[in-house]
PDB file of C-alpha atoms and ligand atoms in Angstrom:
ATOM      1  CA  MET F   1       7.014 -27.406  16.884  1.00 62.00           C
ATOM      2  CA  ALA F   2       8.783 -24.413  15.279  1.00 72.00           C
ATOM      3  CA  GLU F   3       7.313 -21.028  16.209  1.00 79.00           C
ATOM      4  CA  THR F   4       6.021 -18.918  13.310  1.00 86.00           C
ATOM      5  CA  LEU F   5       7.113 -15.294  13.654  1.00 92.00           C
ATOM      6  CA  VAL F   6       4.445 -13.793  11.402  1.00 95.00           C
ATOM      7  CA  ASP F   7       1.099 -15.441  12.025  1.00 96.00           C
ATOM      8  CA  LEU F   8      -2.132 -13.845  10.813  1.00 98.00           C
ATOM      9  CA  THR F   9      -4.394 -16.760  11.652  1.00 97.00           C
ATOM     10  CA  GLY F  10      -8.002 -15.589  11.860  1.00 97.00           C
ATOM     11  CA  LYS F  11      -7.138 -11.902  11.350  1.00 98.00           C
ATOM     12  CA  SER F  12      -9.628  -9.872   9.346  1.00 98.00           C
ATOM     13  CA  CYS F  13      -7.551  -8.017   6.744  1.00 98.00           C
ATOM     14  CA  LEU F  14      -8.422  -5.472   4.060  1.00 99.00           C
ATOM     15  CA  VAL F  15      -5.942  -4.786   1.236  1.00 99.00           C
ATOM     16  CA  THR F  16      -6.675  -1.976  -1.239  1.00 99.00           C
ATOM     17  CA  GLY F  17      -5.184  -1.963  -4.725  1.00 98.00           C
ATOM     18  CA  ALA F  18      -5.033  -5.752  -4.503  1.00 98.00           C
ATOM     19  CA  ALA F  19      -5.639  -6.571  -8.179  1.00 98.00           C
ATOM     20  CA  SER F  20      -1.961  -6.322  -9.082  1.00 97.00           C
ATOM     21  CA  GLY F  21       1.589  -5.689  -7.958  1.00 97.00           C
ATOM     22  CA  ILE F  22       2.411  -5.233  -4.282  1.00 98.00           C
ATOM     23  CA  GLY F  23      -1.273  -5.331  -3.249  1.00 98.00           C
ATOM     24  CA  ARG F  24      -1.892  -8.689  -4.891  1.00 98.00           C
ATOM     25  CA  ALA F  25       1.314 -10.141  -3.412  1.00 98.00           C
ATOM     26  CA  THR F  26       0.250  -8.867   0.024  1.00 98.00           C
ATOM     27  CA  ALA F  27      -3.318 -10.183  -0.169  1.00 98.00           C
ATOM     28  CA  THR F  28      -2.170 -13.646  -1.233  1.00 98.00           C
ATOM     29  CA  LEU F  29       0.638 -13.802   1.360  1.00 98.00           C
ATOM     30  CA  MET F  30      -1.756 -12.745   4.128  1.00 98.00           C
ATOM     31  CA  ALA F  31      -4.209 -15.457   3.066  1.00 98.00           C
ATOM     32  CA  ARG F  32      -1.366 -18.017   3.189  1.00 97.00           C
ATOM     33  CA  LEU F  33      -0.513 -16.789   6.696  1.00 97.00           C
ATOM     34  CA  GLY F  34      -4.050 -17.601   7.811  1.00 97.00           C
ATOM     35  CA  ALA F  35      -5.800 -14.241   7.428  1.00 98.00           C
ATOM     36  CA  ARG F  36      -9.369 -13.766   6.228  1.00 98.00           C
ATOM     37  CA  VAL F  37      -8.695 -11.326   3.401  1.00 98.00           C
ATOM     38  CA  VAL F  38     -10.908  -8.795   1.646  1.00 98.00           C
ATOM     39  CA  ALA F  39      -9.198  -7.526  -1.520  1.00 98.00           C
ATOM     40  CA  ALA F  40     -10.388  -4.227  -3.017  1.00 99.00           C
ATOM     41  CA  ASP F  41      -9.523  -2.523  -6.284  1.00 98.00           C
ATOM     42  CA  VAL F  42     -11.026  -0.338  -8.995  1.00 98.00           C
ATOM     43  CA  ASP F  43      -9.855  -2.949 -11.554  1.00 98.00           C
ATOM     44  CA  ALA F  44     -12.689  -5.497 -11.725  1.00 98.00           C
ATOM     45  CA  VAL F  45     -10.904  -7.710 -14.271  1.00 98.00           C
ATOM     46  CA  GLY F  46      -7.731  -7.942 -12.170  1.00 98.00           C
ATOM     47  CA  LEU F  47      -9.810  -8.779  -9.104  1.00 98.00           C
ATOM     48  CA  ALA F  48     -11.647 -11.513 -11.020  1.00 98.00           C
ATOM     49  CA  HIS F  49      -8.262 -13.122 -11.832  1.00 98.00           C
ATOM     50  CA  LEU F  50      -7.282 -12.888  -8.149  1.00 98.00           C
ATOM     51  CA  ALA F  51     -10.583 -14.462  -7.071  1.00 97.00           C
ATOM     52  CA  ALA F  52     -10.172 -17.269  -9.619  1.00 97.00           C
ATOM     53  CA  ASP F  53      -6.678 -18.082  -8.294  1.00 96.00           C
ATOM     54  CA  HIS F  54      -7.534 -17.645  -4.594  1.00 95.00           C
ATOM     55  CA  HIS F  55     -11.043 -18.770  -3.659  1.00 95.00           C
ATOM     56  CA  ASP F  56     -10.503 -17.821  -0.016  1.00 95.00           C
ATOM     57  CA  VAL F  57     -10.000 -14.109  -0.858  1.00 98.00           C
ATOM     58  CA  LEU F  58     -13.194 -12.025  -1.017  1.00 98.00           C
ATOM     59  CA  CYS F  59     -13.013  -9.309  -3.676  1.00 98.00           C
ATOM     60  CA  VAL F  60     -14.733  -5.899  -3.664  1.00 98.00           C
ATOM     61  CA  VAL F  61     -14.672  -3.557  -6.652  1.00 98.00           C
ATOM     62  CA  GLY F  62     -14.393   0.059  -5.548  1.00 98.00           C
ATOM     63  CA  ASP F  63     -12.554   3.337  -5.894  1.00 99.00           C
ATOM     64  CA  VAL F  64     -10.512   4.598  -2.924  1.00 99.00           C
ATOM     65  CA  THR F  65     -11.210   8.211  -3.894  1.00 99.00           C
ATOM     66  CA  GLU F  66     -14.922   7.667  -3.138  1.00 98.00           C
ATOM     67  CA  PRO F  67     -15.857   7.719   0.565  1.00 98.00           C
ATOM     68  CA  HIS F  68     -18.891   5.499  -0.063  1.00 98.00           C
ATOM     69  CA  ASP F  69     -16.732   2.857  -1.786  1.00 99.00           C
ATOM     70  CA  VAL F  70     -14.116   2.841   0.977  1.00 99.00           C
ATOM     71  CA  ARG F  71     -16.826   2.456   3.632  1.00 98.00           C
ATOM     72  CA  ARG F  72     -18.116  -0.525   1.625  1.00 98.00           C
ATOM     73  CA  MET F  73     -14.645  -2.123   1.518  1.00 98.00           C
ATOM     74  CA  VAL F  74     -14.364  -1.811   5.302  1.00 98.00           C
ATOM     75  CA  SER F  75     -17.935  -2.925   5.991  1.00 98.00           C
ATOM     76  CA  THR F  76     -17.475  -5.995   3.757  1.00 98.00           C
ATOM     77  CA  ALA F  77     -14.605  -7.124   5.995  1.00 98.00           C
ATOM     78  CA  VAL F  78     -16.618  -6.404   9.147  1.00 98.00           C
ATOM     79  CA  GLU F  79     -19.720  -8.207   7.841  1.00 98.00           C
ATOM     80  CA  ARG F  80     -17.674 -11.232   6.768  1.00 97.00           C
ATOM     81  CA  ASN F  81     -15.370 -11.482   9.781  1.00 97.00           C
ATOM     82  CA  GLY F  82     -17.123  -9.562  12.573  1.00 97.00           C
ATOM     83  CA  ARG F  83     -14.277  -7.040  12.881  1.00 98.00           C
ATOM     84  CA  LEU F  84     -11.363  -5.453  11.063  1.00 98.00           C
ATOM     85  CA  ASP F  85      -7.880  -6.193  12.434  1.00 98.00           C
ATOM     86  CA  VAL F  86      -5.633  -5.047   9.584  1.00 99.00           C
ATOM     87  CA  ALA F  87      -5.913  -2.507   6.768  1.00 99.00           C
ATOM     88  CA  VAL F  88      -3.271  -2.146   4.074  1.00 99.00           C
ATOM     89  CA  ALA F  89      -3.676   1.217   2.303  1.00 99.00           C
ATOM     90  CA  ASN F  90      -1.900   0.247  -0.887  1.00 98.00           C
ATOM     91  CA  ALA F  91      -3.978   1.495  -3.857  1.00 98.00           C
ATOM     92  CA  GLY F  92      -2.080   4.073  -5.825  1.00 98.00           C
ATOM     93  CA  VAL F  93      -1.136   5.550  -9.168  1.00 97.00           C
ATOM     94  CA  LEU F  94       2.540   6.042 -10.027  1.00 95.00           C
ATOM     95  CA  PRO F  95       3.104   8.680 -12.724  1.00 93.00           C
ATOM     96  CA  LEU F  96       6.573   9.877 -13.719  1.00 92.00           C
ATOM     97  CA  SER F  97       6.683  13.582 -14.607  1.00 93.00           C
ATOM     98  CA  ASP F  98       8.589  16.697 -13.683  1.00 96.00           C
ATOM     99  CA  VAL F  99       6.885  19.825 -12.408  1.00 98.00           C
ATOM    100  CA  LEU F 100       6.678  21.445 -15.875  1.00 98.00           C
ATOM    101  CA  GLU F 101       5.068  18.341 -17.389  1.00 96.00           C
ATOM    102  CA  THR F 102       2.605  17.934 -14.510  1.00 98.00           C
ATOM    103  CA  SER F 103      -0.710  19.684 -15.184  1.00 98.00           C
ATOM    104  CA  PRO F 104      -2.894  20.990 -12.360  1.00 98.00           C
ATOM    105  CA  GLU F 105      -5.407  18.272 -13.288  1.00 98.00           C
ATOM    106  CA  GLU F 106      -2.734  15.558 -12.995  1.00 98.00           C
ATOM    107  CA  TRP F 107      -1.744  16.892  -9.555  1.00 98.00           C
ATOM    108  CA  ASP F 108      -5.398  16.629  -8.464  1.00 98.00           C
ATOM    109  CA  ARG F 109      -5.704  13.070  -9.847  1.00 98.00           C
ATOM    110  CA  VAL F 110      -2.581  11.826  -8.084  1.00 98.00           C
ATOM    111  CA  MET F 111      -3.502  13.516  -4.820  1.00 98.00           C
ATOM    112  CA  ALA F 112      -7.043  12.115  -5.072  1.00 98.00           C
ATOM    113  CA  VAL F 113      -5.851   8.497  -5.259  1.00 98.00           C
ATOM    114  CA  ASP F 114      -2.521   8.485  -3.405  1.00 98.00           C
ATOM    115  CA  GLY F 115      -3.395  11.207  -0.892  1.00 98.00           C
ATOM    116  CA  LYS F 116      -7.144  11.329  -0.252  1.00 98.00           C
ATOM    117  CA  GLY F 117      -7.563   7.615  -0.993  1.00 98.00           C
ATOM    118  CA  MET F 118      -5.048   6.730   1.705  1.00 98.00           C
ATOM    119  CA  PHE F 119      -6.688   9.183   4.122  1.00 98.00           C
ATOM    120  CA  LEU F 120     -10.124   7.638   3.505  1.00 99.00           C
ATOM    121  CA  THR F 121      -8.806   4.098   3.929  1.00 99.00           C
ATOM    122  CA  CYS F 122      -7.202   4.992   7.267  1.00 99.00           C
ATOM    123  CA  LYS F 123     -10.239   7.021   8.400  1.00 99.00           C
ATOM    124  CA  TYR F 124     -12.861   4.346   7.845  1.00 99.00           C
ATOM    125  CA  ALA F 125     -10.577   1.565   9.075  1.00 99.00           C
ATOM    126  CA  ILE F 126      -9.914   3.461  12.325  1.00 98.00           C
ATOM    127  CA  GLU F 127     -13.637   4.140  12.695  1.00 98.00           C
ATOM    128  CA  VAL F 128     -14.244   0.389  13.149  1.00 98.00           C
ATOM    129  CA  MET F 129     -10.878  -0.471  14.774  1.00 98.00           C
ATOM    130  CA  GLN F 130     -11.632   1.822  17.727  1.00 96.00           C
ATOM    131  CA  ALA F 131     -13.565  -1.023  19.313  1.00 94.00           C
ATOM    132  CA  ASN F 132     -10.853  -3.732  19.329  1.00 95.00           C
ATOM    133  CA  GLY F 133      -7.627  -2.053  18.192  1.00 98.00           C
ATOM    134  CA  GLY F 134      -5.888  -2.965  14.958  1.00 98.00           C
ATOM    135  CA  SER F 135      -2.982  -2.401  12.645  1.00 99.00           C
ATOM    136  CA  ILE F 136      -2.711  -0.232   9.537  1.00 99.00           C
ATOM    137  CA  VAL F 137       0.086  -0.361   6.978  1.00 99.00           C
ATOM    138  CA  CYS F 138       0.332   2.474   4.444  1.00 99.00           C
ATOM    139  CA  LEU F 139       2.318   2.329   1.218  1.00 98.00           C
ATOM    140  CA  SER F 140       4.784   5.162   1.235  1.00 98.00           C
ATOM    141  CA  SER F 141       7.919   5.033  -0.917  1.00 98.00           C
ATOM    142  CA  ILE F 142      11.542   6.106  -1.020  1.00 98.00           C
ATOM    143  CA  SER F 143       9.861   9.113  -2.721  1.00 98.00           C
ATOM    144  CA  GLY F 144       7.937   9.706   0.516  1.00 98.00           C
ATOM    145  CA  LEU F 145      11.170  10.129   2.493  1.00 98.00           C
ATOM    146  CA  ALA F 146      13.564  11.789   0.036  1.00 98.00           C
ATOM    147  CA  GLY F 147      13.474  13.890  -3.117  1.00 97.00           C
ATOM    148  CA  GLN F 148      13.762  12.451  -6.603  1.00 94.00           C
ATOM    149  CA  ALA F 149      13.580  13.899 -10.119  1.00 93.00           C
ATOM    150  CA  ARG F 150      10.400  13.464 -12.197  1.00 93.00           C
ATOM    151  CA  GLN F 151       8.056  12.720  -9.291  1.00 96.00           C
ATOM    152  CA  ALA F 152       6.568  16.208  -8.905  1.00 98.00           C
ATOM    153  CA  ALA F 153       3.091  14.960  -7.942  1.00 98.00           C
ATOM    154  CA  TYR F 154       3.785  11.346  -6.933  1.00 98.00           C
ATOM    155  CA  GLY F 155       6.615  12.197  -4.520  1.00 98.00           C
ATOM    156  CA  PRO F 156       4.624  14.766  -2.520  1.00 98.00           C
ATOM    157  CA  ALA F 157       1.667  12.348  -2.451  1.00 98.00           C
ATOM    158  CA  LYS F 158       3.948   9.719  -0.885  1.00 98.00           C
ATOM    159  CA  PHE F 159       5.009  12.279   1.739  1.00 98.00           C
ATOM    160  CA  VAL F 160       1.283  12.330   2.613  1.00 98.00           C
ATOM    161  CA  ALA F 161       1.524   8.582   3.249  1.00 98.00           C
ATOM    162  CA  SER F 162       4.569   9.029   5.520  1.00 98.00           C
ATOM    163  CA  GLY F 163       2.904  11.942   7.315  1.00 98.00           C
ATOM    164  CA  LEU F 164      -0.443  10.203   7.811  1.00 98.00           C
ATOM    165  CA  THR F 165       1.439   7.228   9.265  1.00 99.00           C
ATOM    166  CA  MET F 166       3.247   9.273  11.907  1.00 98.00           C
ATOM    167  CA  HIS F 167       0.322  11.502  12.845  1.00 98.00           C
ATOM    168  CA  LEU F 168      -2.285   8.742  13.025  1.00 99.00           C
ATOM    169  CA  ALA F 169       0.098   6.500  14.982  1.00 99.00           C
ATOM    170  CA  VAL F 170       0.338   9.149  17.687  1.00 98.00           C
ATOM    171  CA  GLU F 171      -3.368  10.007  17.509  1.00 98.00           C
ATOM    172  CA  TRP F 172      -4.624   6.394  17.891  1.00 98.00           C
ATOM    173  CA  ALA F 173      -2.008   4.561  19.977  1.00 98.00           C
ATOM    174  CA  HIS F 174      -4.196   4.956  23.068  1.00 98.00           C
ATOM    175  CA  ARG F 175      -6.897   2.839  21.361  1.00 98.00           C
ATOM    176  CA  GLY F 176      -4.503   0.017  20.514  1.00 98.00           C
ATOM    177  CA  ILE F 177      -4.280   0.966  16.847  1.00 99.00           C
ATOM    178  CA  ARG F 178      -0.774   0.780  15.349  1.00 99.00           C
ATOM    179  CA  VAL F 179      -0.054   2.683  12.118  1.00 99.00           C
ATOM    180  CA  ASN F 180       3.101   1.983  10.124  1.00 99.00           C
ATOM    181  CA  ALA F 181       4.276   2.334   6.539  1.00 99.00           C
ATOM    182  CA  VAL F 182       6.659   0.641   4.187  1.00 99.00           C
ATOM    183  CA  ALA F 183       8.802   2.731   1.854  1.00 98.00           C
ATOM    184  CA  PRO F 184       9.662   0.494  -1.076  1.00 98.00           C
ATOM    185  CA  GLY F 185      12.441   1.245  -3.500  1.00 98.00           C
ATOM    186  CA  THR F 186      11.693   0.469  -7.134  1.00 96.00           C
ATOM    187  CA  ILE F 187       9.720  -2.770  -7.247  1.00 97.00           C
ATOM    188  CA  VAL F 188       9.091  -4.780 -10.409  1.00 96.00           C
ATOM    189  CA  THR F 189       5.295  -4.606 -10.513  1.00 93.00           C
ATOM    190  CA  GLU F 190       2.988  -4.373 -13.529  1.00 87.00           C
ATOM    191  CA  ARG F 191       3.169  -0.585 -13.282  1.00 86.00           C
ATOM    192  CA  VAL F 192       6.959  -0.470 -13.181  1.00 90.00           C
ATOM    193  CA  ARG F 193       7.255  -2.984 -16.082  1.00 91.00           C
ATOM    194  CA  ALA F 194       5.092  -0.626 -18.167  1.00 91.00           C
ATOM    195  CA  LEU F 195       7.593   2.222 -17.657  1.00 87.00           C
ATOM    196  CA  LYS F 196       9.931   0.743 -20.260  1.00 88.00           C
ATOM    197  CA  ASP F 197       7.413   1.812 -22.944  1.00 90.00           C
ATOM    198  CA  GLU F 198       7.035   5.389 -21.639  1.00 86.00           C
ATOM    199  CA  PRO F 199       9.198   8.421 -22.525  1.00 83.00           C
ATOM    200  CA  GLY F 200      12.252   8.429 -20.275  1.00 81.00           C
ATOM    201  CA  GLY F 201      11.146   5.118 -18.719  1.00 83.00           C
ATOM    202  CA  PRO F 202      14.045   2.837 -19.814  1.00 89.00           C
ATOM    203  CA  GLU F 203      16.638   5.412 -18.694  1.00 88.00           C
ATOM    204  CA  TYR F 204      14.821   5.774 -15.356  1.00 84.00           C
ATOM    205  CA  LEU F 205      14.749   2.005 -14.778  1.00 89.00           C
ATOM    206  CA  ASP F 206      18.470   1.615 -15.623  1.00 88.00           C
ATOM    207  CA  GLN F 207      19.410   4.443 -13.332  1.00 89.00           C
ATOM    208  CA  MET F 208      17.205   3.099 -10.499  1.00 90.00           C
ATOM    209  CA  ALA F 209      18.627  -0.444 -10.727  1.00 90.00           C
ATOM    210  CA  ARG F 210      22.140   1.015 -10.340  1.00 93.00           C
ATOM    211  CA  ALA F 211      21.039   3.268  -7.462  1.00 94.00           C
ATOM    212  CA  HIS F 212      19.930   0.372  -5.225  1.00 96.00           C
ATOM    213  CA  PRO F 213      23.066  -0.809  -3.394  1.00 97.00           C
ATOM    214  CA  LEU F 214      21.897  -4.443  -3.594  1.00 97.00           C
ATOM    215  CA  GLY F 215      22.289  -3.976  -7.364  1.00 94.00           C
ATOM    216  CA  ARG F 216      18.775  -4.873  -8.501  1.00 95.00           C
ATOM    217  CA  LEU F 217      15.148  -3.780  -8.287  1.00 96.00           C
ATOM    218  CA  GLY F 218      12.857  -5.372  -5.678  1.00 98.00           C
ATOM    219  CA  GLU F 219      10.099  -7.972  -6.042  1.00 98.00           C
ATOM    220  CA  PRO F 220       6.481  -7.499  -4.835  1.00 98.00           C
ATOM    221  CA  ALA F 221       6.847 -10.500  -2.482  1.00 98.00           C
ATOM    222  CA  GLU F 222       9.752  -8.786  -0.698  1.00 98.00           C
ATOM    223  CA  VAL F 223       7.529  -5.814   0.135  1.00 98.00           C
ATOM    224  CA  ALA F 224       4.580  -8.059   1.020  1.00 98.00           C
ATOM    225  CA  ARG F 225       6.676  -9.832   3.670  1.00 98.00           C
ATOM    226  CA  ALA F 226       7.542  -6.496   5.345  1.00 98.00           C
ATOM    227  CA  ILE F 227       3.877  -5.441   5.240  1.00 98.00           C
ATOM    228  CA  ALA F 228       2.738  -8.738   6.771  1.00 98.00           C
ATOM    229  CA  PHE F 229       5.303  -8.380   9.569  1.00 98.00           C
ATOM    230  CA  LEU F 230       4.237  -4.806  10.425  1.00 98.00           C
ATOM    231  CA  ALA F 231       0.573  -5.840  10.291  1.00 98.00           C
ATOM    232  CA  SER F 232       1.099  -8.804  12.609  1.00 98.00           C
ATOM    233  CA  ASP F 233       1.425  -9.092  16.374  1.00 98.00           C
ATOM    234  CA  ALA F 234       5.148  -9.750  15.834  1.00 98.00           C
ATOM    235  CA  ALA F 235       5.408  -5.956  15.440  1.00 98.00           C
ATOM    236  CA  SER F 236       3.400  -5.235  18.611  1.00 98.00           C
ATOM    237  CA  PHE F 237       5.768  -2.479  19.849  1.00 98.00           C
ATOM    238  CA  ILE F 238       6.240  -0.826  16.447  1.00 98.00           C
ATOM    239  CA  THR F 239       4.074   2.138  15.502  1.00 99.00           C
ATOM    240  CA  GLY F 240       4.637   5.365  13.566  1.00 99.00           C
ATOM    241  CA  THR F 241       7.556   3.942  11.603  1.00 98.00           C
ATOM    242  CA  VAL F 242       8.186   4.218   7.881  1.00 98.00           C
ATOM    243  CA  LEU F 243      10.251   1.135   7.044  1.00 99.00           C
ATOM    244  CA  PRO F 244      12.406   1.299   3.906  1.00 98.00           C
ATOM    245  CA  VAL F 245      12.257  -1.879   1.816  1.00 98.00           C
ATOM    246  CA  ASP F 246      14.681  -0.511  -0.693  1.00 98.00           C
ATOM    247  CA  GLY F 247      17.825  -2.610  -1.113  1.00 98.00           C
ATOM    248  CA  GLY F 248      19.755   0.092   0.739  1.00 98.00           C
ATOM    249  CA  TYR F 249      18.674   2.993  -1.527  1.00 98.00           C
ATOM    250  CA  LEU F 250      18.080   5.482   1.300  1.00 98.00           C
ATOM    251  CA  ALA F 251      21.226   4.441   3.171  1.00 97.00           C
ATOM    252  CA  ARG F 252      23.577   5.853   0.525  1.00 93.00           C
TER     253      ARG F 252
HETATM  254  N1  LIG G 301       6.259  -0.432  -7.647  1.00 82.21           N
HETATM  255  C1  LIG G 301       7.065   0.403  -7.016  1.00 82.21           C
HETATM  256  O1  LIG G 301       8.226   0.593  -7.412  1.00 82.21           O
HETATM  257  C2  LIG G 301       6.596   1.128  -5.793  1.00 82.21           C
HETATM  258  C3  LIG G 301       7.562   1.785  -5.031  1.00 82.21           C
HETATM  259  C4  LIG G 301       7.169   2.461  -3.889  1.00 82.21           C
HETATM  260  C5  LIG G 301       5.835   2.485  -3.528  1.00 82.21           C
HETATM  261  N2  LIG G 301       4.918   1.841  -4.285  1.00 82.21           N
HETATM  262  C6  LIG G 301       3.536   1.932  -3.877  1.00 82.21           C
HETATM  263  O2  LIG G 301       2.972   0.661  -3.799  1.00 82.21           O
HETATM  264  C7  LIG G 301       1.571   0.732  -4.088  1.00 82.21           C
HETATM  265  C8  LIG G 301       1.240  -0.318  -5.142  1.00 82.21           C
HETATM  266  O3  LIG G 301       1.976  -0.017  -6.313  1.00 82.21           O
HETATM  267  P1  LIG G 301       2.269  -1.113  -7.433  1.00 82.21           P
HETATM  268  O4  LIG G 301       3.616  -0.829  -7.965  1.00 82.21           O
HETATM  269  O5  LIG G 301       1.934  -2.462  -6.929  1.00 82.21           O
HETATM  270  O6  LIG G 301       1.261  -0.612  -8.556  1.00 82.21           O
HETATM  271  P2  LIG G 301       0.196  -1.404  -9.438  1.00 82.21           P
HETATM  272  O7  LIG G 301      -0.226  -0.433 -10.486  1.00 82.21           O
HETATM  273  O8  LIG G 301       0.752  -2.712  -9.885  1.00 82.21           O
HETATM  274  O9  LIG G 301      -0.956  -1.649  -8.396  1.00 82.21           O
HETATM  275  C9  LIG G 301      -1.724  -0.581  -7.915  1.00 82.21           C
HETATM  276  C10 LIG G 301      -3.152  -1.056  -7.797  1.00 82.21           C
HETATM  277  O10 LIG G 301      -3.950   0.040  -7.285  1.00 82.21           O
HETATM  278  C11 LIG G 301      -5.171   0.036  -7.995  1.00 82.21           C
HETATM  279  N3  LIG G 301      -5.792   1.364  -7.990  1.00 82.21           N
HETATM  280  C12 LIG G 301      -5.386   2.475  -8.654  1.00 82.21           C
HETATM  281  N4  LIG G 301      -6.251   3.487  -8.421  1.00 82.21           N
HETATM  282  C13 LIG G 301      -7.214   3.005  -7.600  1.00 82.21           C
HETATM  283  C14 LIG G 301      -8.376   3.553  -7.001  1.00 82.21           C
HETATM  284  N5  LIG G 301      -8.718   4.836  -7.241  1.00 82.21           N
HETATM  285  N6  LIG G 301      -9.132   2.790  -6.199  1.00 82.21           N
HETATM  286  C15 LIG G 301      -8.799   1.478  -5.978  1.00 82.21           C
HETATM  287  N7  LIG G 301      -7.717   0.887  -6.511  1.00 82.21           N
HETATM  288  C16 LIG G 301      -6.932   1.644  -7.317  1.00 82.21           C
HETATM  289  C17 LIG G 301      -4.787  -0.375  -9.417  1.00 82.21           C
HETATM  290  O11 LIG G 301      -5.920  -0.830 -10.146  1.00 82.21           O
HETATM  291  C18 LIG G 301      -3.751  -1.450  -9.143  1.00 82.21           C
HETATM  292  O12 LIG G 301      -4.335  -2.747  -9.055  1.00 82.21           O
HETATM  293  C19 LIG G 301       1.293   2.164  -4.501  1.00 82.21           C
HETATM  294  O13 LIG G 301       0.761   2.887  -3.410  1.00 82.21           O
HETATM  295  C20 LIG G 301       2.667   2.687  -4.864  1.00 82.21           C
HETATM  296  O14 LIG G 301       2.773   4.076  -4.708  1.00 82.21           O
HETATM  297  C21 LIG G 301       5.265   1.164  -5.418  1.00 82.21           C
END
């Protein structure tokens, strides 16, 4: 019988921001790979669609900026499956604005979701993973490893994701908890599709498609496969890495 490299059979997995885009692709792939998946999002309607399409995925409505909600996401997985093996800290907002356009309030909003939300997801996941070990995958970005124009709040927030990954990997390796990140290039998700209707959006998308050496933007499933690999035992000696999934963007 052929060996399956990435096998999540029986793993208890939490995916935040799972109602759309990369999170939805990850939750559904993990379920196909045998995981017992809890999908969380602030978007109740999107989650209802996910639940209708995938009866085996348990959905939790919640906001990753709220400690109480994140605890509930984690405890739902523990109550359902007896433990938490994998957490994917994916929920995020992706605004495009330069530093002059970015208000102090917008900075706080982006940092609340992309920064604090990721911190809370890691914190409460690690709290329960201490017992049995586990694997966390954070969503960084090419903007969390290199500078770009018009990402004055989003880019720094993604550096938080890269930084949390490295620091928590070192801090928790002794308890068998691996922490990695993926750094996607531009991926055609619902959010990125919407950019074509925003000021500067079409120009940004054209420029980004040309900037990826593979000559195209990425698909959510291509990121989901990298996340599933890092989450799985196939990546048992990988921790603290931020893996570009970017069609060669950062290699230029
Ligand atoms: N699409 C890209 O090009 C790209 C590139 C690099 C990194 N990423 C990262 O991937 C992740 C997913 O992005 P996407 O493109 O799939 O976006 P998306 O908008 O399609 O999905 C993000 C999901 O997060 C949810 N969300 C937003 N705020 C939330 C909150 N406070 N609490 C709970 N859920 C919340 C949204 O409802 C949505 O379902 C983000 O962290 C993003 O920064 C995306």
